[in-house]
XYZ file of C-alpha atoms in Angstrom:
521
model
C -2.813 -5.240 -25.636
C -1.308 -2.408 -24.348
C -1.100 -1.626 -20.146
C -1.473 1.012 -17.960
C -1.563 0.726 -13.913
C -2.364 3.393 -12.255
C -0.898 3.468 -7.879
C -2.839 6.200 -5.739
C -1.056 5.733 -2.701
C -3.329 4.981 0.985
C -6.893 5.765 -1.093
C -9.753 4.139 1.102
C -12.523 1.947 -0.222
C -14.831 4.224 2.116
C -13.722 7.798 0.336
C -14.694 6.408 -3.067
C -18.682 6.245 -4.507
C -18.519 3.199 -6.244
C -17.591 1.518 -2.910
C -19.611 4.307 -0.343
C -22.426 5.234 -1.934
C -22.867 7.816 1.172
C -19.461 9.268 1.087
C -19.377 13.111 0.715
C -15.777 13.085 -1.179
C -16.969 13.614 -4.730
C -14.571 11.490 -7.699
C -16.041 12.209 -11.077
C -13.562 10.634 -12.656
C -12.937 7.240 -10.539
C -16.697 6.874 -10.489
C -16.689 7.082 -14.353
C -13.793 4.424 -14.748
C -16.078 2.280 -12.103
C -19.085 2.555 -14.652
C -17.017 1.823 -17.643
C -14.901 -0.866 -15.610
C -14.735 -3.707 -12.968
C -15.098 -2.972 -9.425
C -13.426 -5.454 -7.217
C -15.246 -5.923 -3.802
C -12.530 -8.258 -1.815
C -9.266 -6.927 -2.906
C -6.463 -7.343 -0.382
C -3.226 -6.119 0.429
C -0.554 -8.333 1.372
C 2.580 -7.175 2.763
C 3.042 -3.930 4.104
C 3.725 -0.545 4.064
C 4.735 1.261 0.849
C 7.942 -0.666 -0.810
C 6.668 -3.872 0.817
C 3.839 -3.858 -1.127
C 5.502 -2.767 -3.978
C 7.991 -5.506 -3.960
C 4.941 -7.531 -4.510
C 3.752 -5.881 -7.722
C 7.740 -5.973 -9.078
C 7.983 -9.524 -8.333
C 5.446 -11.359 -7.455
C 6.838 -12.157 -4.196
C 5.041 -11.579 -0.804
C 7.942 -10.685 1.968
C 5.902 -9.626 5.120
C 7.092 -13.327 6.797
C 10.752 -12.659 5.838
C 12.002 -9.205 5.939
C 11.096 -6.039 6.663
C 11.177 -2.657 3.571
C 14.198 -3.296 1.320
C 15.840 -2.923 -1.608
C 15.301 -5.885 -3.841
C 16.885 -8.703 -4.049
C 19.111 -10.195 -6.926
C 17.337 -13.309 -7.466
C 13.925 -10.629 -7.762
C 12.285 -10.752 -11.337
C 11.560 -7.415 -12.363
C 8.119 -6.312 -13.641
C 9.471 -3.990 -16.319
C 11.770 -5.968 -17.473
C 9.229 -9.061 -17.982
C 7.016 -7.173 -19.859
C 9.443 -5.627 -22.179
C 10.856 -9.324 -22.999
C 7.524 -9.761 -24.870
C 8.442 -7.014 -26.864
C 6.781 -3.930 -25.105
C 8.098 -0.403 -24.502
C 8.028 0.346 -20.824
C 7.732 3.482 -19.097
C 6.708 5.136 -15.554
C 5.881 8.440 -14.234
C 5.804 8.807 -10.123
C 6.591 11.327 -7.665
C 6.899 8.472 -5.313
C 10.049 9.480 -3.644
C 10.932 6.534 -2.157
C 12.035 4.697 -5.382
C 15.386 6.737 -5.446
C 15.958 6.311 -1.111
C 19.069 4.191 -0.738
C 16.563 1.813 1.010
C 14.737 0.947 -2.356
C 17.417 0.287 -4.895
C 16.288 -1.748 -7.723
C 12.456 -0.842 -8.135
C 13.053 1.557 -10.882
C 15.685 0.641 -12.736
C 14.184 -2.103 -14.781
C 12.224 0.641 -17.166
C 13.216 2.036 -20.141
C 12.176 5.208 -19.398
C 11.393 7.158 -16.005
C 10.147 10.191 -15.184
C 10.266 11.349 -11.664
C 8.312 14.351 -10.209
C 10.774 15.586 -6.839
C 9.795 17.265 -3.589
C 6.885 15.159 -2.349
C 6.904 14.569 1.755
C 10.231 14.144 2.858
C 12.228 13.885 -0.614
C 15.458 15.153 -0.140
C 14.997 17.673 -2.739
C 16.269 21.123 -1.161
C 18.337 21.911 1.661
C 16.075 22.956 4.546
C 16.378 26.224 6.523
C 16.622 24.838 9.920
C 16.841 28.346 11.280
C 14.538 30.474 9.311
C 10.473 31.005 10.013
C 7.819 28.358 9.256
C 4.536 28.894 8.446
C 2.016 27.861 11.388
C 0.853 25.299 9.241
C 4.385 23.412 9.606
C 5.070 24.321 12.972
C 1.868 22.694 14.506
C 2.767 19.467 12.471
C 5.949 19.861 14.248
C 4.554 19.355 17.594
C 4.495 15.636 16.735
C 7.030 15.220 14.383
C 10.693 15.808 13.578
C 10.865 19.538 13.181
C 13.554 18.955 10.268
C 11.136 16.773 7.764
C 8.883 18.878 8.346
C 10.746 21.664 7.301
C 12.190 19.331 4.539
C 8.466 19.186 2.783
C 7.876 23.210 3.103
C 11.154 23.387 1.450
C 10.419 21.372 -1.149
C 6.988 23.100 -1.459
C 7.137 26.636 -0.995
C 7.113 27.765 -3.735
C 3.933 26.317 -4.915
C 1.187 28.546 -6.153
C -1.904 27.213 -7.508
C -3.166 23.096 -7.946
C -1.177 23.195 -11.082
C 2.002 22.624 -9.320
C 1.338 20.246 -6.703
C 1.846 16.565 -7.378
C -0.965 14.990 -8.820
C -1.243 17.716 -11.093
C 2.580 17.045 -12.470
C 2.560 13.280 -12.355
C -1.028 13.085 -14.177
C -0.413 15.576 -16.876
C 3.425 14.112 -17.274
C 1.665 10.502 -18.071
C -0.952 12.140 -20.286
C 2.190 13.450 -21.991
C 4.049 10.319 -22.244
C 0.965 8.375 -24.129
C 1.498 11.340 -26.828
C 5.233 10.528 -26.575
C 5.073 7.008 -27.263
C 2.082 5.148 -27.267
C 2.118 5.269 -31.485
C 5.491 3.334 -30.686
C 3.776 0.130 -30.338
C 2.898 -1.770 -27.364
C 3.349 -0.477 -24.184
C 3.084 -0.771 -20.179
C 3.104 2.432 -18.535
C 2.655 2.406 -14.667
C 2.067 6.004 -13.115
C 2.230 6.635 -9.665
C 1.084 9.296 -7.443
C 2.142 9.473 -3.678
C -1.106 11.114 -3.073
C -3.219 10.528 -1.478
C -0.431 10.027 1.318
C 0.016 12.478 4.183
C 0.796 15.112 4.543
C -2.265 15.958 4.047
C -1.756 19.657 2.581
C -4.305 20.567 -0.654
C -4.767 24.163 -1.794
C -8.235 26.122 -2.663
C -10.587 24.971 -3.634
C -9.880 21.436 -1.838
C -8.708 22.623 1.745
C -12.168 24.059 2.436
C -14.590 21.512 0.558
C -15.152 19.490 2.782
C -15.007 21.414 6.461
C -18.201 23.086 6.473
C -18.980 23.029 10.675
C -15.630 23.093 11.519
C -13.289 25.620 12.981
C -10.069 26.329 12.451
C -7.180 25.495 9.442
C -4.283 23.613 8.873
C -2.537 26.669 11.492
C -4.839 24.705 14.202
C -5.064 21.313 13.304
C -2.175 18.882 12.471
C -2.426 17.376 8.585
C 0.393 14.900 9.209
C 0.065 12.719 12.605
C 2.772 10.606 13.711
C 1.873 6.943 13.947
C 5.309 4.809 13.312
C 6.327 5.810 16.711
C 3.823 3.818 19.193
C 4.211 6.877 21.628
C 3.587 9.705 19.877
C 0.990 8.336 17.905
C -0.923 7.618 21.969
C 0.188 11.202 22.550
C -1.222 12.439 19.549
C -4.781 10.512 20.126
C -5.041 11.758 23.245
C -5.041 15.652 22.636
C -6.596 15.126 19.535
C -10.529 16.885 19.296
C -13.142 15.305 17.375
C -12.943 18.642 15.551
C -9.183 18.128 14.755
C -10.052 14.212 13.239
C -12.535 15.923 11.348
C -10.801 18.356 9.496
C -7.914 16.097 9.090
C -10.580 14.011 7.330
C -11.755 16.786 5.123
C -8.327 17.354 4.156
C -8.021 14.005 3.389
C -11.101 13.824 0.761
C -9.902 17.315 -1.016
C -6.984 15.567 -1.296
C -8.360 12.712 -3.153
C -10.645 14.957 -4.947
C -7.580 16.909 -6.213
C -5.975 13.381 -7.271
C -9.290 12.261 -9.226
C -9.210 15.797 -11.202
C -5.325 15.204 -11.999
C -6.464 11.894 -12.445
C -9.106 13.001 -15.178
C -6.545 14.360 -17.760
C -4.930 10.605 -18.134
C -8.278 9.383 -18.539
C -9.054 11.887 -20.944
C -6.071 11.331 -23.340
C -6.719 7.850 -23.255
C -10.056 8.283 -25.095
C -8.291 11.274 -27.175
C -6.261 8.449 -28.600
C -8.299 5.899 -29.092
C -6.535 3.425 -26.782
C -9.787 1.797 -24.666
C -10.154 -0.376 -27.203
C -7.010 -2.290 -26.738
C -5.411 -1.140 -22.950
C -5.759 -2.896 -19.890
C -5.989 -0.131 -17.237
C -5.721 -1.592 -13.402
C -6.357 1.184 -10.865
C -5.603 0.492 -7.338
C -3.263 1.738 -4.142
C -0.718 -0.138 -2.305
C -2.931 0.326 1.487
C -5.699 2.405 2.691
C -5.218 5.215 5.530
C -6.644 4.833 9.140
C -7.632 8.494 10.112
C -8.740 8.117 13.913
C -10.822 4.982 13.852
C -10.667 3.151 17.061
C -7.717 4.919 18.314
C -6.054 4.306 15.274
C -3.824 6.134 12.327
C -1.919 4.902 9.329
C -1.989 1.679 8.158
C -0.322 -0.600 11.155
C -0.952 -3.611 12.694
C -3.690 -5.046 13.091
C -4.873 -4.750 9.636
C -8.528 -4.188 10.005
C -10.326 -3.681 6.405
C -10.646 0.157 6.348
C -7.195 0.104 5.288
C -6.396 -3.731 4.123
C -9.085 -4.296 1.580
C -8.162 -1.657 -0.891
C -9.855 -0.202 -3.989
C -9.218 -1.778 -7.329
C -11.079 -1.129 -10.732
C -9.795 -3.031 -13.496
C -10.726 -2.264 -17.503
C -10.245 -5.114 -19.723
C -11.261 -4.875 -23.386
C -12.447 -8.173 -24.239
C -14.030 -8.171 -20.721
C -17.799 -7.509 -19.247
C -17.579 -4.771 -18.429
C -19.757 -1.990 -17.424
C -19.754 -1.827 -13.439
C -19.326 -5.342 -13.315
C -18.796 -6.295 -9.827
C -16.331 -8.913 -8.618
C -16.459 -10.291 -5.512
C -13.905 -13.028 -6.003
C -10.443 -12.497 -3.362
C -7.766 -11.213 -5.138
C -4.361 -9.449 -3.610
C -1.475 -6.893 -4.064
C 1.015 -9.717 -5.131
C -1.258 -10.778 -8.199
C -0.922 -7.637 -10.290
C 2.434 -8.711 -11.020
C 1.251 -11.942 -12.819
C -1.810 -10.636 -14.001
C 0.760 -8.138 -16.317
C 2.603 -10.378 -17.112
C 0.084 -12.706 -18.469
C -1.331 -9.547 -20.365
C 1.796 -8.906 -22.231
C 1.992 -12.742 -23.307
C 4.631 -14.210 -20.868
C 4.877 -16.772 -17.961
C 5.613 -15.391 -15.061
C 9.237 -17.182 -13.598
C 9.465 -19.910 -11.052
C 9.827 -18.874 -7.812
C 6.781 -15.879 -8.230
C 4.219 -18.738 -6.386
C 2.661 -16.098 -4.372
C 1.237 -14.392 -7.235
C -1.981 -15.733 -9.732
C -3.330 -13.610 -12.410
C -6.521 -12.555 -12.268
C -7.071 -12.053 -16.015
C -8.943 -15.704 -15.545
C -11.761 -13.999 -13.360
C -12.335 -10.686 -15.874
C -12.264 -13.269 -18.443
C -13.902 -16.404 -17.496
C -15.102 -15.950 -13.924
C -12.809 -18.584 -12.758
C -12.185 -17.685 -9.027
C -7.748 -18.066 -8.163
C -8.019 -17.566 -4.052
C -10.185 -18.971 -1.272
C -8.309 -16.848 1.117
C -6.080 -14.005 1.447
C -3.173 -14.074 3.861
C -1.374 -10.717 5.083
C 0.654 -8.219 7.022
C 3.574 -6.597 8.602
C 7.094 -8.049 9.251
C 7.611 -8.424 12.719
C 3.714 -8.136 13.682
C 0.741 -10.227 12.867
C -0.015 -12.868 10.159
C -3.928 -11.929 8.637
C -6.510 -14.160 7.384
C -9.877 -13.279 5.532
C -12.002 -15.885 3.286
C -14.208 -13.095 2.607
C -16.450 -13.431 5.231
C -14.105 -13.982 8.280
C -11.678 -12.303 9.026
C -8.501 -13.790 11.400
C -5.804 -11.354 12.736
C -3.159 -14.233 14.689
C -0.670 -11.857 16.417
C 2.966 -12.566 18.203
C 3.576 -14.669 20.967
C 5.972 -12.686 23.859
C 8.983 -13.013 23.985
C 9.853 -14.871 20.912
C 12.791 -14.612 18.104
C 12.688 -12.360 14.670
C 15.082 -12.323 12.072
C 15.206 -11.058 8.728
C 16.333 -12.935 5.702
C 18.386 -11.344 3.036
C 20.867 -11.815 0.453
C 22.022 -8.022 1.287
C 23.071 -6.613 4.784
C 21.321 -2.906 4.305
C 20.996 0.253 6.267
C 17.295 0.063 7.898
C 14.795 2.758 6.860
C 11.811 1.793 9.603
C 10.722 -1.262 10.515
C 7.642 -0.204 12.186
C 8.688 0.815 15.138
C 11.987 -1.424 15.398
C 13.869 -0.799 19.538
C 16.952 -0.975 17.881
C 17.155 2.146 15.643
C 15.987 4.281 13.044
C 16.604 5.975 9.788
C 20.437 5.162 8.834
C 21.194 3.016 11.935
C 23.776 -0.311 11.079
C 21.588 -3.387 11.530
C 22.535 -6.098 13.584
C 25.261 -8.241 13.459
C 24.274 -11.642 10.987
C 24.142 -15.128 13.094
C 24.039 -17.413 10.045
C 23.918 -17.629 6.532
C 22.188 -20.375 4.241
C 19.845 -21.661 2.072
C 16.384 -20.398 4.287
C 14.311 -20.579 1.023
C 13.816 -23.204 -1.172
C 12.631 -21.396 -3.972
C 15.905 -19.435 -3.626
C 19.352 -20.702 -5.323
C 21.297 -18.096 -3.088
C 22.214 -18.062 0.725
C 20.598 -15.347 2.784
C 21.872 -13.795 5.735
C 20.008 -14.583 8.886
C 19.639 -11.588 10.815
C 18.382 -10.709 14.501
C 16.088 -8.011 15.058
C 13.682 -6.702 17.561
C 10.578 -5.550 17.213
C 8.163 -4.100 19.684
C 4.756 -5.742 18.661
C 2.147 -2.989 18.734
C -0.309 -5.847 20.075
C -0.149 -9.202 21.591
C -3.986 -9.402 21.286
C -5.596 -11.745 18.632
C -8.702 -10.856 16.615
C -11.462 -12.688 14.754
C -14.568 -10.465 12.981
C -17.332 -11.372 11.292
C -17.192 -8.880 8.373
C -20.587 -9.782 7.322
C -22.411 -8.787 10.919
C -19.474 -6.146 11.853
C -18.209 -4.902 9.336
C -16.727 -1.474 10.650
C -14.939 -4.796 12.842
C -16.026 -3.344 16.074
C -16.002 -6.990 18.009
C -13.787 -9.319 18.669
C -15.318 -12.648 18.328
C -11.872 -14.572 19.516
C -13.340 -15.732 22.378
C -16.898 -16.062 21.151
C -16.463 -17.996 18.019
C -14.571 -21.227 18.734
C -15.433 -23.308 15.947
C -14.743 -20.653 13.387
C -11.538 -19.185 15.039
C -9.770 -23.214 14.621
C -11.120 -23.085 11.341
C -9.239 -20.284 10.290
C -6.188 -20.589 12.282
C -5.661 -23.911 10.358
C -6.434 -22.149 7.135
C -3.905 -19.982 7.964
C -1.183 -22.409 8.789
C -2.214 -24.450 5.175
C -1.298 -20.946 3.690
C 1.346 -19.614 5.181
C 2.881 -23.687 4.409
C 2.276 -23.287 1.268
C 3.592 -19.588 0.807
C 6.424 -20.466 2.898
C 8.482 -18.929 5.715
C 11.539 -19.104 8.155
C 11.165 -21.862 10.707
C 10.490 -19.881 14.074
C 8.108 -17.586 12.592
C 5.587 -20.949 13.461
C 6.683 -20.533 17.231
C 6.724 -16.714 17.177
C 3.141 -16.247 16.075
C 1.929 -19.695 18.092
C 0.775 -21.709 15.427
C 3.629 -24.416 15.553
C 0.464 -26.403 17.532
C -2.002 -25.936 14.810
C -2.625 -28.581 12.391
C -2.935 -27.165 8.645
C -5.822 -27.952 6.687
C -5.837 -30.715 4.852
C -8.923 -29.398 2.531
C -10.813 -25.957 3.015
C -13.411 -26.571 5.561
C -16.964 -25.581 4.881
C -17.253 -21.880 6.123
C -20.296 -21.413 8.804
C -22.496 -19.014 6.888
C -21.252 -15.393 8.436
C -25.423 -14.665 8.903
């Protein structure tokens, strides 16, 4: 059986039919692969942002409780290179520039062939004019942003003309062009990756007006590309920001994904050209979903809430039902990588514990999670069963290190006090065996790491959920239920020792057996 996933990167649940029946962003073609497909209902991420999460899919491994975006790590499995043991030919196509940052060695490497589309966001790609004129466009994102990556992405973009040479037009038609290539080769896992729908959020005609009907202005008036990693100037960007402006940075948003379904389209497309349904796996899915102004927020931070942490995936299995079929069993991020595998005829390796193929629920409706357990290094440890949802966040005042066979340049660690892109980390304390499932030692390192809340969360997603109220307080019974659900999984996922103290749950007694849920009506 042959496989194909498919990463649109931050693509909400709530701008996609098959999931928001009322949404007014139109996706021919996702809605198709929904009717031909699975829809899953509770798919989760699990550790975040973008190479986090991606980490997971390479490796199986979940690293939110251990370190923070990273390269990975020599005792990593690789995806690729799994898959091609069981004889496949392996390819990808992504303009996902952050695979060839110094911060994300390893990622691609593992395929045997790559193609990579350049000059998406802040790719260093061209040499910006820091002196020359800027559009309006880039200065007003400027206002909020550094003025040189902004001017890095008009660089890289200039030039552009019509849809045909933006990004999801080149990565989509370069993966259509790839099955021609090679999929007559024999079998094959191809995983193409679009960084769209990420910010900024800059679409030409016909998208950059479909959606603004009532509202004034352009992208010369409104920002497309908020801050949000920097606490402050995400606050300063909330509070100037209009309804008006979080509207059309919303419409932008959906012509964006609208221009990602059509690119989308011609993959689809040449899979039936080619006859290859009838024996390809296709798994469609993002890494996160996008916060765009709800309750104060942007991006895809701390706390987690589900309009960006239970995330789109549509999975087509030939020997499956099929045909809409809706799943509502929990699945996560970290379980693509052993669901592959598993399609390709291996086992994933010892040490991948985090990750369970779901192949057993397309094929037998066998459930593989009760809960899902997620996050952010240096923030909050998440909790949903589905129909509770648990955000347990730091205690003050409490130590953080990262774990690490490497000592590596930091790229962001969500706001970290102590530096920014290309700063030297911290000095190492330690060094030793922090992981059991680990044969190496690993450097224990200090860092700090501004929380962006010290406020804990519980939401019942059945009555609320948009997750409007905190039920903390409120819900007693059912908040000890899941903090000791937590501390079962996090025990049994593992961590470093003082991450028990640092998020308070050294006190809480895991659960011996999964306690019978109160009904969320």
């Amino acid at each position: 059986m042959n496989i194909i996933l498919i990463l649109v990167d931050s693509l909400n649940k709530e701008a996609l039919r098959c999931y928001n029946p009322e949404t007014r962003c139109r996706t021919p073609n996702i809605d198709a692969l929904a009717n031909r497909a699975c829809v899953f209902d509770n798919h989760y991420i699990g550790s975040l942002p973008c190479m986090p999460a991606r980490r997971e899919i390479f490796t199986g491994r979940k690293e939110f409780m251990w370190r923070p975006w990273g390269p990975l790590e020599v005792f990593d499995p690789r995806l690729p290179r799994e898959v091609q043991a069981q004889g496949y030919n392996t390819g990808m196509v992504t303009d996902h520039y952050h695979y060839w940052e110094e911060t994300a060695n390893g990622y691609i490497q593992g395929f045997q062939s790559l193609e990579m589309i350049r000059g998406h966001e802040t790719d260093f790609h061209r040499l910006p004019d820091t002196k020359g004129e800027v559009p309006k466009w880039v200065e007003k994102m400027s206002e909020h942003r550094s003025p040189y990556h902004m001017r890095q992405y008009y660089e890289n973009i200039k030039e552009f003309g019509g849809e045909e040479d933006f990004f999801p037009a080149k990565t989509f038609s370069a993966a259509a062009d790839w099955l021609d290539r090679y999929a007559d080769r024999g079998s094959f896992f191809l995983q193409v990756e679009t960084f769209d729908v990420h910010e900024p959020f800059h679409v030409p005609e016909p998208y950059a007006s479909m959606y603004t009907d009532g509202i004034e202005g352009t992208s010369d008036d409104h920002n497309i590309w908020p801050p949000y990693q920097v606490y402050d100037d995400l606050d300063a960007f909330m509070e100037q920001a209009t309804p008006e402006e979080l509207a059309y940075l919303k419409a932008q948003y959906y012509g964006k994904t609208t221009m990602v379904d059509k690119w989308m389209g011609v993959l689809l497309d040449k899979l039936g050209e080619k006859g290859l349904w009838e024996d390809t796996l296709v798994i469609f899915t993002t890494d996160h979903g996008h916060d765009l102004g709800e309750r104060g927020h942007f991006g895809k931070q701390y706390p987690h809430y589900d309009s960006h942490a239970n995330i789109p995936m549509i999975v087509w299995h030939p020997a499956a039902e099929n045909g809409g079929r809706r799943i509502s069993e929990i699945t996560q991020t970290v379980d693509i990588f052993s669901t592959i595998v598993e399609a390709a005829g291996g086992t994933a390796p010892e040490g991948t514990r985090h990750s369970r193929s779901f192949l057993p629920i397309l094929e037998r409706n066998e459930a593989i999670r009760d809960e899902a357990i997620y996050g952010t290094f240096g923030q909050g440890a998440c909790i949903s069963d589905g129909d509770w949802t648990l955000f347990k966040s730091p205690e003050k005042g409490r130590p953080l290190h990262t774990y690490s066979t490497m000592i590596t340049r930091p790229l962001l660690v969500d706001n970290p006090i102590d530096g920014r892109v290309g700063a030297l980390p911290p000095e190492p304390v330690a060094t030793g065996k922090y992981d059991p499932t680990v044969e190496y030692p690993m450097w224990k390192t200090p860092i700090t790491i501004d929380p962006r809340t010290y406020e804990n969360f519980l939401f019942n997603r059945a009555k609320d959920p948009e997750q409007l109220h905190n039920l903390w307080d409120g819900e007693p019974e059912q908040r000890a239920r899941l903090l000791s659900l937590l501390r079962l999984r996090l025990d049994e996922e593992g961590y470093p020792e003082e991450q028990m103290d640092r998020l308070g749950l050294s006190s809480v007694a895991p659960a011996t057996a999964a306690p019978v849920a109160v009904p969320a009506e």
